[in-house]
Coordinates of C-alpha atoms in Angstrom, one line a residue:
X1 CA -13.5 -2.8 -20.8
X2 CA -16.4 -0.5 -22.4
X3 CA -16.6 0.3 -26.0
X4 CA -17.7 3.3 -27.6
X5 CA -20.1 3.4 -30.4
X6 CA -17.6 3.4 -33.2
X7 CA -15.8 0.6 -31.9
X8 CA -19.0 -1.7 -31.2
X9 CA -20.0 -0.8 -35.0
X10 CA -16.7 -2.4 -36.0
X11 CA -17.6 -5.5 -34.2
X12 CA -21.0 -6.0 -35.6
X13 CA -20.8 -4.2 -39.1
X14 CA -19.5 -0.8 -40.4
X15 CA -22.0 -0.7 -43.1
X16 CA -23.6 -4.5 -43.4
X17 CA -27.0 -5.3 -44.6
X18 CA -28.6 -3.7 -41.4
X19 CA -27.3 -0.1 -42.5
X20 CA -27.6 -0.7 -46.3
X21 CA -31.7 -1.5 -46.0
X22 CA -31.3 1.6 -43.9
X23 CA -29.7 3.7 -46.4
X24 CA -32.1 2.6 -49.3
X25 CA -35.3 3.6 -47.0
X26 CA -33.5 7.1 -46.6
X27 CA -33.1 7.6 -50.3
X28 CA -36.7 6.8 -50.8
X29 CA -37.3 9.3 -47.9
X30 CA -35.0 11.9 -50.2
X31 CA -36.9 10.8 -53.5
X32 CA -40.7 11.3 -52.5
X33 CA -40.4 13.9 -49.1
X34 CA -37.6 15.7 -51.0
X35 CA -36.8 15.5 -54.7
X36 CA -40.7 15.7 -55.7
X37 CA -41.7 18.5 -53.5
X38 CA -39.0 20.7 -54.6
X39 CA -37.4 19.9 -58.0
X40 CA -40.9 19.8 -59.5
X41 CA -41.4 23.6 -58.8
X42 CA -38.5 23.7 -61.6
X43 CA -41.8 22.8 -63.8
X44 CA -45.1 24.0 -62.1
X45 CA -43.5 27.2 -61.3
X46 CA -41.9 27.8 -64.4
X47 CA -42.7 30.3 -67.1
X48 CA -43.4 29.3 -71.1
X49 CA -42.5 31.6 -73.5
X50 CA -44.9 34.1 -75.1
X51 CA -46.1 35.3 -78.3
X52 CA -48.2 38.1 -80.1
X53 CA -51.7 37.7 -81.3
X54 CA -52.2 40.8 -82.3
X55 CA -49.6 42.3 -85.3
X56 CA -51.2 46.1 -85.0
X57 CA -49.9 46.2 -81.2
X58 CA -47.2 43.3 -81.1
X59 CA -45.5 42.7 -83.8
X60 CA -43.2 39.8 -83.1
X61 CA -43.5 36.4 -85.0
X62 CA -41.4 34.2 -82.7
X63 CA -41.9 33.0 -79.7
X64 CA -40.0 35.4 -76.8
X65 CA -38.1 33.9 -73.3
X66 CA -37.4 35.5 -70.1
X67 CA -33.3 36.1 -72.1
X68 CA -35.1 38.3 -74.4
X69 CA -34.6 42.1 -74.8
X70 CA -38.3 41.8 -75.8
X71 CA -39.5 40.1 -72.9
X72 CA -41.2 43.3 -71.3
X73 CA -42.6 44.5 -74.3
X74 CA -45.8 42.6 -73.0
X75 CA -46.1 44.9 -70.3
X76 CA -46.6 47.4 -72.4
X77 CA -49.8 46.4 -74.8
X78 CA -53.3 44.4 -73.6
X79 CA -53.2 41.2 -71.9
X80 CA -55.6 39.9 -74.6
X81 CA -52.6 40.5 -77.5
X82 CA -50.5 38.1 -76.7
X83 CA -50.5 34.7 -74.6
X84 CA -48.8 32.2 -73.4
X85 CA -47.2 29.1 -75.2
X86 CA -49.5 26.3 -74.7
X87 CA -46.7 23.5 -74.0
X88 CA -47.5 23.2 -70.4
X89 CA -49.6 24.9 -67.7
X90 CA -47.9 26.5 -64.3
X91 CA -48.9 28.4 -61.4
X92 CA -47.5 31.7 -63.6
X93 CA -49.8 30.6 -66.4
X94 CA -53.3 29.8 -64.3
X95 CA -52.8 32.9 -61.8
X96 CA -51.2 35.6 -64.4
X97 CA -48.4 36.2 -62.3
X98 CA -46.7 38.6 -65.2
X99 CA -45.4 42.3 -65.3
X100 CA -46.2 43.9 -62.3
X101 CA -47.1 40.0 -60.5
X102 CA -43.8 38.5 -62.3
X103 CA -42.2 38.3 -59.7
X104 CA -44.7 35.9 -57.8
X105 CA -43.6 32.9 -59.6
X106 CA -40.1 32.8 -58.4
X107 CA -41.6 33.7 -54.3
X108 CA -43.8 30.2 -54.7
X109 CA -40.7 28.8 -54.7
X110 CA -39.0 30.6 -52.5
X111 CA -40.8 30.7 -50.0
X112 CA -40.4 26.8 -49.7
X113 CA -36.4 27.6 -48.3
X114 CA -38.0 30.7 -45.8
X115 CA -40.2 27.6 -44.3
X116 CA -37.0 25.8 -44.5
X117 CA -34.9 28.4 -42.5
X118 CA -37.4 28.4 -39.8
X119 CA -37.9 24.7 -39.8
X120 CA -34.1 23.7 -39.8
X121 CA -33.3 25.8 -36.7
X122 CA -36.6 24.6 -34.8
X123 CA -37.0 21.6 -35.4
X124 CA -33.0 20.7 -35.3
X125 CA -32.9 22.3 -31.9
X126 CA -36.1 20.3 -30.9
X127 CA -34.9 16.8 -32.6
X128 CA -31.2 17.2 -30.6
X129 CA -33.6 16.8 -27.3
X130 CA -36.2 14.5 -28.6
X131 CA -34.4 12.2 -30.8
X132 CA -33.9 11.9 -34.7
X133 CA -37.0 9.2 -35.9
X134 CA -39.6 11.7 -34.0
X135 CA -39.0 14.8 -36.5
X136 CA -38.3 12.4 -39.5
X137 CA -41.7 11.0 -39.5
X138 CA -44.1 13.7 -38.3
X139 CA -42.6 16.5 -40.8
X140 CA -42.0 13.8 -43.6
X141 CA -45.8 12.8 -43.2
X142 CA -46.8 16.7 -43.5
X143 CA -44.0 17.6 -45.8
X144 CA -46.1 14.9 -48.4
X145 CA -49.4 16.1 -47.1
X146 CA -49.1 20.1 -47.9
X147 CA -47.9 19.1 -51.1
X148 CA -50.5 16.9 -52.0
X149 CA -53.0 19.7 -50.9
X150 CA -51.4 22.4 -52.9
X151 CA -52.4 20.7 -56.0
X152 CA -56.0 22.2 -54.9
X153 CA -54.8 25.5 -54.5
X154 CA -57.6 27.8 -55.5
X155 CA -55.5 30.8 -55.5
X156 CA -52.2 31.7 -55.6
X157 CA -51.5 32.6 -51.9
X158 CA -52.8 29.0 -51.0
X159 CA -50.6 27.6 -52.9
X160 CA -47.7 30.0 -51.7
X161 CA -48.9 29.0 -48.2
X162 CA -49.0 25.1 -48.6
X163 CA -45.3 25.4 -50.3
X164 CA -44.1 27.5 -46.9
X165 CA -45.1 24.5 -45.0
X166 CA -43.4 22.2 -47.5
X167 CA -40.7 23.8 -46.7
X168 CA -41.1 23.9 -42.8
X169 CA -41.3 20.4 -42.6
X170 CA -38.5 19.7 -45.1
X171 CA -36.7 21.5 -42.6
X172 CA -37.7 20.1 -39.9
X173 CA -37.3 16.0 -40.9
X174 CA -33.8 16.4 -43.9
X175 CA -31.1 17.1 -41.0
X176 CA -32.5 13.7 -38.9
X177 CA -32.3 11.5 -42.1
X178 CA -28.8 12.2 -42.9
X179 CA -27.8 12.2 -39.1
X180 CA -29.5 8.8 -38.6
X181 CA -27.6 7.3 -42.1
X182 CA -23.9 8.8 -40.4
X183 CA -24.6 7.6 -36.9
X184 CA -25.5 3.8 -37.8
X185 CA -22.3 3.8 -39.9
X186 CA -18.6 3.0 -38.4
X187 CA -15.7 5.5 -39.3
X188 CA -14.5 3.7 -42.3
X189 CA -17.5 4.0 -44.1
X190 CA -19.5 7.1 -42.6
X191 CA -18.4 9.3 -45.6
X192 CA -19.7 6.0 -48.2
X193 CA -22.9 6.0 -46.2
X194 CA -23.4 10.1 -46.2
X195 CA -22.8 10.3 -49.7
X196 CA -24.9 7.7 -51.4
X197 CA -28.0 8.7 -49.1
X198 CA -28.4 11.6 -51.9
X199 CA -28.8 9.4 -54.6
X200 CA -32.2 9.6 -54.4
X201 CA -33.0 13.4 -54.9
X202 CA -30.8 12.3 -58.6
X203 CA -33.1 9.2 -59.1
X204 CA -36.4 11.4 -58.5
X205 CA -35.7 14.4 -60.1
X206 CA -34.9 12.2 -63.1
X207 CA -37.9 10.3 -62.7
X208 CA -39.7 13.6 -61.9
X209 CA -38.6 14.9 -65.5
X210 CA -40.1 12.6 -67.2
X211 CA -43.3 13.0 -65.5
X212 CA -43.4 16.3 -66.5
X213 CA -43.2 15.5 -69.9
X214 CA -45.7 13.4 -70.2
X215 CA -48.1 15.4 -67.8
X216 CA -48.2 18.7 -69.2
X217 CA -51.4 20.2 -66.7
X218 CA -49.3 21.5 -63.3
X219 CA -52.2 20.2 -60.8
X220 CA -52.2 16.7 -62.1
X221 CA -48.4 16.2 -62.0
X222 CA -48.0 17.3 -58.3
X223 CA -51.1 14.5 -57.6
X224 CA -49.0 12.0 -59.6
X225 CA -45.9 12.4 -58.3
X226 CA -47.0 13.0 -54.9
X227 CA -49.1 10.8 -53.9
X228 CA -46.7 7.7 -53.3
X229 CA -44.7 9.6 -50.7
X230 CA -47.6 7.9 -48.3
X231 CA -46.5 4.8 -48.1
X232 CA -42.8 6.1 -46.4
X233 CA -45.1 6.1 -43.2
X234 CA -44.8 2.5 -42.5
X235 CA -41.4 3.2 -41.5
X236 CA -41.9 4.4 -38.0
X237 CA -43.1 0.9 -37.2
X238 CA -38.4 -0.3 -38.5
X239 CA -36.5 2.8 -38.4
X240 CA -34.9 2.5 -35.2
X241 CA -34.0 5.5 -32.8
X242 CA -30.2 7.3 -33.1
X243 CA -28.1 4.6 -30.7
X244 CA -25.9 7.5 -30.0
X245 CA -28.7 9.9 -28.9
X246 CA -30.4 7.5 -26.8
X247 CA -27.0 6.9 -24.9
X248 CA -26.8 10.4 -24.7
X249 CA -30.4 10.3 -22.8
X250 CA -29.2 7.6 -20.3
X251 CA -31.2 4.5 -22.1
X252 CA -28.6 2.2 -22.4
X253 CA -30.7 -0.8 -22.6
X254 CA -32.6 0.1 -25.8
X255 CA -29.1 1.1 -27.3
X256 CA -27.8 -2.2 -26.5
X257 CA -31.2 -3.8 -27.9
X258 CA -31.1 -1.8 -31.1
X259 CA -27.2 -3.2 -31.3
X260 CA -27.9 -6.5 -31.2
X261 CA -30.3 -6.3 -34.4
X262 CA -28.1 -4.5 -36.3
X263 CA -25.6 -7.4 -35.3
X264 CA -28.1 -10.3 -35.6
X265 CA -28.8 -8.4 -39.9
X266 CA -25.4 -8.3 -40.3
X267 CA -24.8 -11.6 -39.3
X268 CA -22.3 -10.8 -36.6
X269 CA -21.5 -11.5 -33.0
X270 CA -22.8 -9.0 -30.7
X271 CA -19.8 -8.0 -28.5
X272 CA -20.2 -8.8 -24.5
X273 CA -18.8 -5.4 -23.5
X274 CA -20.3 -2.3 -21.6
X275 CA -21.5 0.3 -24.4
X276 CA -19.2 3.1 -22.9
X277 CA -21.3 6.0 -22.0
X278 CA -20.7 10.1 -22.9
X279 CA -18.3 10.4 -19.8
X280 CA -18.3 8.6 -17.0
X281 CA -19.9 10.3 -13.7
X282 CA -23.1 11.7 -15.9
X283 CA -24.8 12.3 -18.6
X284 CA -23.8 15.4 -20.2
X285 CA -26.3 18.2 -21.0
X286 CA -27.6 18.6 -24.9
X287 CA -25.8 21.0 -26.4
X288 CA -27.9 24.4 -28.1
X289 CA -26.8 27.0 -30.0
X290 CA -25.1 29.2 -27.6
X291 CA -22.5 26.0 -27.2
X292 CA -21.9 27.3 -31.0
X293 CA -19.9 30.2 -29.8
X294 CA -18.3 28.8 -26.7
X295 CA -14.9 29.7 -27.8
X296 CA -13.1 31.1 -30.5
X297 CA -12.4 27.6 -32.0
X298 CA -15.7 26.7 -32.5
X299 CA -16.6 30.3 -33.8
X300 CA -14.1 29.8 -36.2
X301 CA -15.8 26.2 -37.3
X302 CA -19.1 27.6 -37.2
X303 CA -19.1 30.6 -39.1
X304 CA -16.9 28.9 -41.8
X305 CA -19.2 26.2 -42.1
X306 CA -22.3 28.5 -42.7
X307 CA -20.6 30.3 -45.1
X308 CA -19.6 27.0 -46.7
X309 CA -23.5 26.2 -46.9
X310 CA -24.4 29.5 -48.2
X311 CA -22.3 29.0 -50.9
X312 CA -22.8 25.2 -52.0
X313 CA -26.6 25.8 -51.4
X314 CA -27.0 29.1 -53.4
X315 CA -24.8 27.1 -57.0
X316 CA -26.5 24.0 -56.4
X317 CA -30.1 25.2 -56.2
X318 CA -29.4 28.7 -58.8
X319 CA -28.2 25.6 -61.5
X320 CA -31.2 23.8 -60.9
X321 CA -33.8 26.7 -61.4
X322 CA -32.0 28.0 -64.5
X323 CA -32.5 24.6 -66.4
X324 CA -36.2 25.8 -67.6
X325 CA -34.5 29.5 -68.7
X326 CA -30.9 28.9 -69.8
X327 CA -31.8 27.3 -73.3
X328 CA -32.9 24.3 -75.1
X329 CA -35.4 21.8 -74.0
X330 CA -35.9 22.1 -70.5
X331 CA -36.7 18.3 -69.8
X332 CA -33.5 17.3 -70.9
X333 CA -31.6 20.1 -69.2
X334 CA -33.4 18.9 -65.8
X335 CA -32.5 15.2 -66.9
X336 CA -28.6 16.0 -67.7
X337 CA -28.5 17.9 -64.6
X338 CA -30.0 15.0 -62.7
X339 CA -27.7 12.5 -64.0
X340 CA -24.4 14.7 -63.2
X341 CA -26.0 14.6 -59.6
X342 CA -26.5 10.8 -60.1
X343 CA -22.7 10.4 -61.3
X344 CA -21.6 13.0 -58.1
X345 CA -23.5 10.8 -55.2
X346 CA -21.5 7.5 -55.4
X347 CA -18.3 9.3 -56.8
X348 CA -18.6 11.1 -53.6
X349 CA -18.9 7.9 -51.7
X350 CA -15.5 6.8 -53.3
X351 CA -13.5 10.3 -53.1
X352 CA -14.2 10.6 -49.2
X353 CA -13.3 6.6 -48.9
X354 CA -9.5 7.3 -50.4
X355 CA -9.4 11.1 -50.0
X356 CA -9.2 13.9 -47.4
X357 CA -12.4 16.1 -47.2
X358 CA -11.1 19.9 -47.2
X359 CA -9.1 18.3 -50.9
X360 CA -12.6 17.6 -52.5
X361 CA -14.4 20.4 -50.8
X362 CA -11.7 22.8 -52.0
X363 CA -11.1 20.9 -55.5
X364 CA -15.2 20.8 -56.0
X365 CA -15.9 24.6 -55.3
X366 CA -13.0 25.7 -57.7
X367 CA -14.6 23.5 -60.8
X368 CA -17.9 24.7 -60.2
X369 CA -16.6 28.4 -60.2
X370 CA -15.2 27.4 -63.3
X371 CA -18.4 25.7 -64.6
X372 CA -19.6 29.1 -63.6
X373 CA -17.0 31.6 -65.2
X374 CA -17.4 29.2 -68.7
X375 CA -20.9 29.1 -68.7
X376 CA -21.1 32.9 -68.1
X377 CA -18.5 33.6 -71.3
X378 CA -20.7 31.4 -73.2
X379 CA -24.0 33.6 -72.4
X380 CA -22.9 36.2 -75.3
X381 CA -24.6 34.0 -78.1
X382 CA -28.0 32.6 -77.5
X383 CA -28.9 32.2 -81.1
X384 CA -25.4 30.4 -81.5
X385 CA -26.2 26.3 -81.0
X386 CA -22.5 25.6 -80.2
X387 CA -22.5 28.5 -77.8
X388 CA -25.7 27.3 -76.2
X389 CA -24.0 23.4 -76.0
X390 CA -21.3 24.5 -74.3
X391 CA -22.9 26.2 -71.8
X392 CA -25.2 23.6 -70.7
X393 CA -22.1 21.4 -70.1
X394 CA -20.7 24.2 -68.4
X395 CA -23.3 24.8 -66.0
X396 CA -25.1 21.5 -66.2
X397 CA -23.0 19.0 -65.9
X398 CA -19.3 20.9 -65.0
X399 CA -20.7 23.1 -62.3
X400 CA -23.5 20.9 -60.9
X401 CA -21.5 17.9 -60.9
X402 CA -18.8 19.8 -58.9
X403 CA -20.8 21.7 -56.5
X404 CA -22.9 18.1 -56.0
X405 CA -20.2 16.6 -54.8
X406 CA -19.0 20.0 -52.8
X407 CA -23.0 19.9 -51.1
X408 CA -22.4 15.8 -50.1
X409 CA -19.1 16.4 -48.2
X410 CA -19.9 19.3 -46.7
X411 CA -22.7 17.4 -45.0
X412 CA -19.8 15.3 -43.8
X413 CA -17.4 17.2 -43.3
X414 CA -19.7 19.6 -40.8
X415 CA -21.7 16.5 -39.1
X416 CA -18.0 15.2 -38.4
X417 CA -16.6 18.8 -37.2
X418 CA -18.9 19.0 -34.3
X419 CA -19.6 16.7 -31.1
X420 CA -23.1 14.4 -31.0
X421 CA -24.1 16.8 -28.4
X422 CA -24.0 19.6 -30.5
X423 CA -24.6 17.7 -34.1
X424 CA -27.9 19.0 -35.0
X425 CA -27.8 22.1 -33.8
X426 CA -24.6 22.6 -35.8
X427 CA -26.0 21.2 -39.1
X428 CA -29.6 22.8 -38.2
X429 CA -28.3 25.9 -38.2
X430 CA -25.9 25.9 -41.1
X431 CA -29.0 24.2 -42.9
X432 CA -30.4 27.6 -42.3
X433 CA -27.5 29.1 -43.9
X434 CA -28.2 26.9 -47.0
X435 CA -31.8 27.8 -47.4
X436 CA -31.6 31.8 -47.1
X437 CA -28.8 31.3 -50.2
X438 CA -31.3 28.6 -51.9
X439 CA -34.1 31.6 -51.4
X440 CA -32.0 34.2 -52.8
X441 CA -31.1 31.6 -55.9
X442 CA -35.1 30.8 -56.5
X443 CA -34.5 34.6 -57.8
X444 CA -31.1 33.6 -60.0
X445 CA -33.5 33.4 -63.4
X446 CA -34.9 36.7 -62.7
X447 CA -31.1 38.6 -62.6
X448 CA -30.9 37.9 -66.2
X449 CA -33.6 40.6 -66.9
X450 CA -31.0 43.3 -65.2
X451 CA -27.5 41.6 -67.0
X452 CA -27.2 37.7 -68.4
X453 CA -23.9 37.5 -66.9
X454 CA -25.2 38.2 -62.9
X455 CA -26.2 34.6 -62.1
X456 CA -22.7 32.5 -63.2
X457 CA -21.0 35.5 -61.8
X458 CA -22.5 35.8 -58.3
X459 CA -22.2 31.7 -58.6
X460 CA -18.2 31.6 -59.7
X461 CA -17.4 34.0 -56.8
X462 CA -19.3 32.4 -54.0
X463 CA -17.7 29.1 -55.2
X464 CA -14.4 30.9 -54.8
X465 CA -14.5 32.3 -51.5
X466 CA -15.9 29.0 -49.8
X467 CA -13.2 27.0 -51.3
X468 CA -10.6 29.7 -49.8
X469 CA -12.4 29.3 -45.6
X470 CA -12.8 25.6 -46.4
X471 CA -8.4 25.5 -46.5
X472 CA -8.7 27.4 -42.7
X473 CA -10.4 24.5 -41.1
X474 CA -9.1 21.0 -39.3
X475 CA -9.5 17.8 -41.1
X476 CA -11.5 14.9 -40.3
X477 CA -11.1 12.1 -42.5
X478 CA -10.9 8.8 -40.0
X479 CA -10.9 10.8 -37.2
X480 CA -13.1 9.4 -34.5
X481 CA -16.2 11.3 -33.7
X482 CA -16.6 13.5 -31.2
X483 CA -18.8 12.8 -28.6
X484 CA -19.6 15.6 -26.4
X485 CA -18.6 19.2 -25.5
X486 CA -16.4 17.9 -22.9
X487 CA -13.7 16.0 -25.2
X488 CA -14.1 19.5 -27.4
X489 CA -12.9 21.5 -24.5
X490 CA -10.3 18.7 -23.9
X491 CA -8.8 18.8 -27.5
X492 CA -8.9 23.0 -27.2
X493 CA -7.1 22.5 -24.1
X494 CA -4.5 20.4 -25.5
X495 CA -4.2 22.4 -28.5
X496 CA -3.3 25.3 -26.5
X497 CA -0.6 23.0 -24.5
X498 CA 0.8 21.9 -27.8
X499 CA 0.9 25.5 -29.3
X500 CA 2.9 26.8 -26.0
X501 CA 5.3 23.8 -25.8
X502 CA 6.3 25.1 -29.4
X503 CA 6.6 28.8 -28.6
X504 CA 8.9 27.2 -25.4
X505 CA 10.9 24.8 -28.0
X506 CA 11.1 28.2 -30.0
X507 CA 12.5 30.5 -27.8
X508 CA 15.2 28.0 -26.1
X509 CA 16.7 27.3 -29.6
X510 CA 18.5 30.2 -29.9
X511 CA 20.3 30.0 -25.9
X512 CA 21.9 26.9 -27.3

């Protein structure tokens, strides 16, 4: 008798010593291709605050912040009367991107998620027909590369243009790392294994913090910080090749072969039965995004799961981009925010272990709305240090602790919703749902020059309105995974049967 995938994983090790090497490469993957190339724009993108040098034109004695009514006053007198803060140097700082180029800043970070919306949906599409390790290395390699190279940026543009591509090949390589780390895993311990891969985006952006204190010049922290991501190369010679991809592709032989290491780590047996293929007479055809709309089912699941992204992207990365500009040190805000993710990664691991996913999706969006709503009634008194405390909880541990764990199951949840046919181009494209919300939230800081309560109020109701389409859709906890469009047809079919048989049980009640 065959076995499928999930059942031979039983056999040789759910998540043994095989899958937990794996799973520590992948977090080094997420520290150095991921956490360094985007949190540390939170730093060489960010703005110091100003202050006048000259009393006859500007006649303010503190230093002013992007929260301040005054902050546009300097728009209105010479360039050479007031300056810049010298605590750290930015992109903002070295290119004058102020008044009329203020808006700059935020767009270098930006246009890292445009590359990323591009990437996601090409690559993703590509990666579904070429396999997962491919992608992963190329774009990772690049990813590092373009970042290393924009610390030589001799003008702005060329360093806007080496952050697009950044973001391309983030794209194009973040979706195969995460479906590598839930396809080597059995179905106990897939959510475990898609949780704690995150941990180290926490671990670097920690680590990236205090970095950035120690480095204050912008070009010499991105060549610190960057230039270990090289070594991650080596992999291609270990990682091995999705098992349930390759069956997919008819190469059954280096599935088996790839099975028997992962036994052989994990000090198991490896099983004598037939590795049961996609369905019996064929294989089936990849899956692309047409198969996204192929009835009204999977509409359904597909549009809610974007929307879900949207949302969990837009909080989680808005948070994260407001630690230099909501108050205080911003250091420790980007350290206290790092360590709620830290906390949210392997609590994750243990809610989607004992707990049903649409309970912590639904659970998590509601406290990060009302991180949000708190930190938003606690915007009224900057100059207030008790006011200013409590919102950082609010937003920096309450809200990004919440929506943390909300961004980890929602990877789950959506990689379990859909077939391995139709896997990547599912979480490519709602990936690209995630990155046009994480471009609009590279913009959050900026609302509070038109009203301080825009950003936690734009946040609170997105969180709201995901948490209310996440209650529409199936559940998936220790269900087995689907394998290809043909079993989703089957279980549409059958859910149709089911819902007729009851409309029949229905109406023959009442002629008894």
């Amino acid at each position: 008798m065959a076995l499928t995938t999930d059942a031979f994983f039983e056999r040789i090790g759910s998540f043994g010593r095989y899958q937990i090497a794996l799973n520590v490469f992948f977090n080094l993957c997420y520290l150095f291709w991921w956490a360094v190339p985007v949190m540390i724009m939170v730093f060489i993108a960010s703005e110091p605050n100003w202050k006048c040098i000259n009393n006859s034109t500007c006649s303010f004695t503190d230093s002013i912040s992007i929260r301040d009514e005054r902050y546009k006053h300097r728009c209105n007198i010479s360039r050479g009367d007031w300056k810049f803060e010298d605590d750290f140097t930015s992109v903002v700082t070295e290119f004058n991107l102020v008044c009329d180029r203020g808006s700059l800043g935020f767009v270098s970070t930006s246009v890292i998620f445009a590359g990323f919306f591009v990437g996601s949906i090409v690559v993703g599409t590509l990666s579904d027909k070429f396999g997962r390790k491919r992608p992963l290395f190329i774009c990772g390699f690049f990813c590092w590369l373009f970042n290393f190279v924009s610390a030589f940026a001799p003008t702005f543009w060329f360093f806007a243009l080496c952050r697009s591509i950044v973001g391309f090949m983030l794209g194009g390589y973040s979706i195969p790392v995460f479906v590598l780390a839930m396809e080597f895993s059995g179905i106990r311990h897939r959510g475990a294994a898609g949780a704690l891969v995150w941990s180290g985006i926490a671990v670097g952006s920690q680590a990236l913090a205090g970095c950035a204190y120690a480095i204050r010049d912008w070009r010499l922290l991105t060549i610190v910080t960057g230039a270990p991501g090289c070594m991650l190369v080596i992999g291609w010679f270990f990682i091995p090749e999705s098992i349930r991809w390759l069956l997919k592709k008819g190469r059954v032989m280096e599935a088996r072969d790839i099975l028997s290491k992962v036994a052989k780590a994990n000090g198991k047996s490896m099983p004598g039965e037939a590795l049961l293929l996609p369905n019996d007479e064929n294989i089936e055809r990849l899956g692309d995004f047409r198969d996204l709309f192929m009835s009204a089912g999977m509409v359904h699941r597909t549009l809610a799961s974007w929307l879900m992204w949207f949302a969990v992207s837009f909080i989680y990365w808005a948070t994260a981009f407001s630690a230099p500009f909501i108050g205080g040190n911003t250091y420790i805000n980007v350290v206290i925010a790092a360590v709620a993710g830290l906390i949210a990664y392997p609590l994750s691991a243990v809610l989607a272990v004992r707990f049903r996913r649409k309970q912590i999706i639904v659970v998590s969006f509601i406290l990060s709305a009302v991180g949000a709503v708190g930190a938003l009634l606690l915007s009224d008194k900057d100059n207030d240090k008790g006011y200013l405390i409590g919102k950082i909880f609010m937003s920096m541990v309450v809200a990004r602790l919440a929506v943390a764990i909300a961004f980890t199951l929602i990877y789950i949840f959506t990689a379990e919703m859909f077939p391995t046919t139709l896997r990547n181009v599912a979480m490519g494209t709602s990936t690209a749902a995630a990155r046009v919300s994480a471009l609009l939230s590279a913009f959050a800081p900026l609302l509070l020059t038109v009203h301080r309560f825009l950003p936690f109020g734009i946040m609170a109701g997105l969180a709201v309105a995901a948490a209310v389409v996440c209650l529409t859709l199936p559940e998936t906890h220790n269900q087995p995974t689907k394998e290809n469009l043909r079993q989703e047809e089957a279980n549409r079919k059958n859910e149709k049967l089911r819902d007729v048989a009851q409309c029949q049980s229905f109406i023959e009640i009442p002629r008894k």
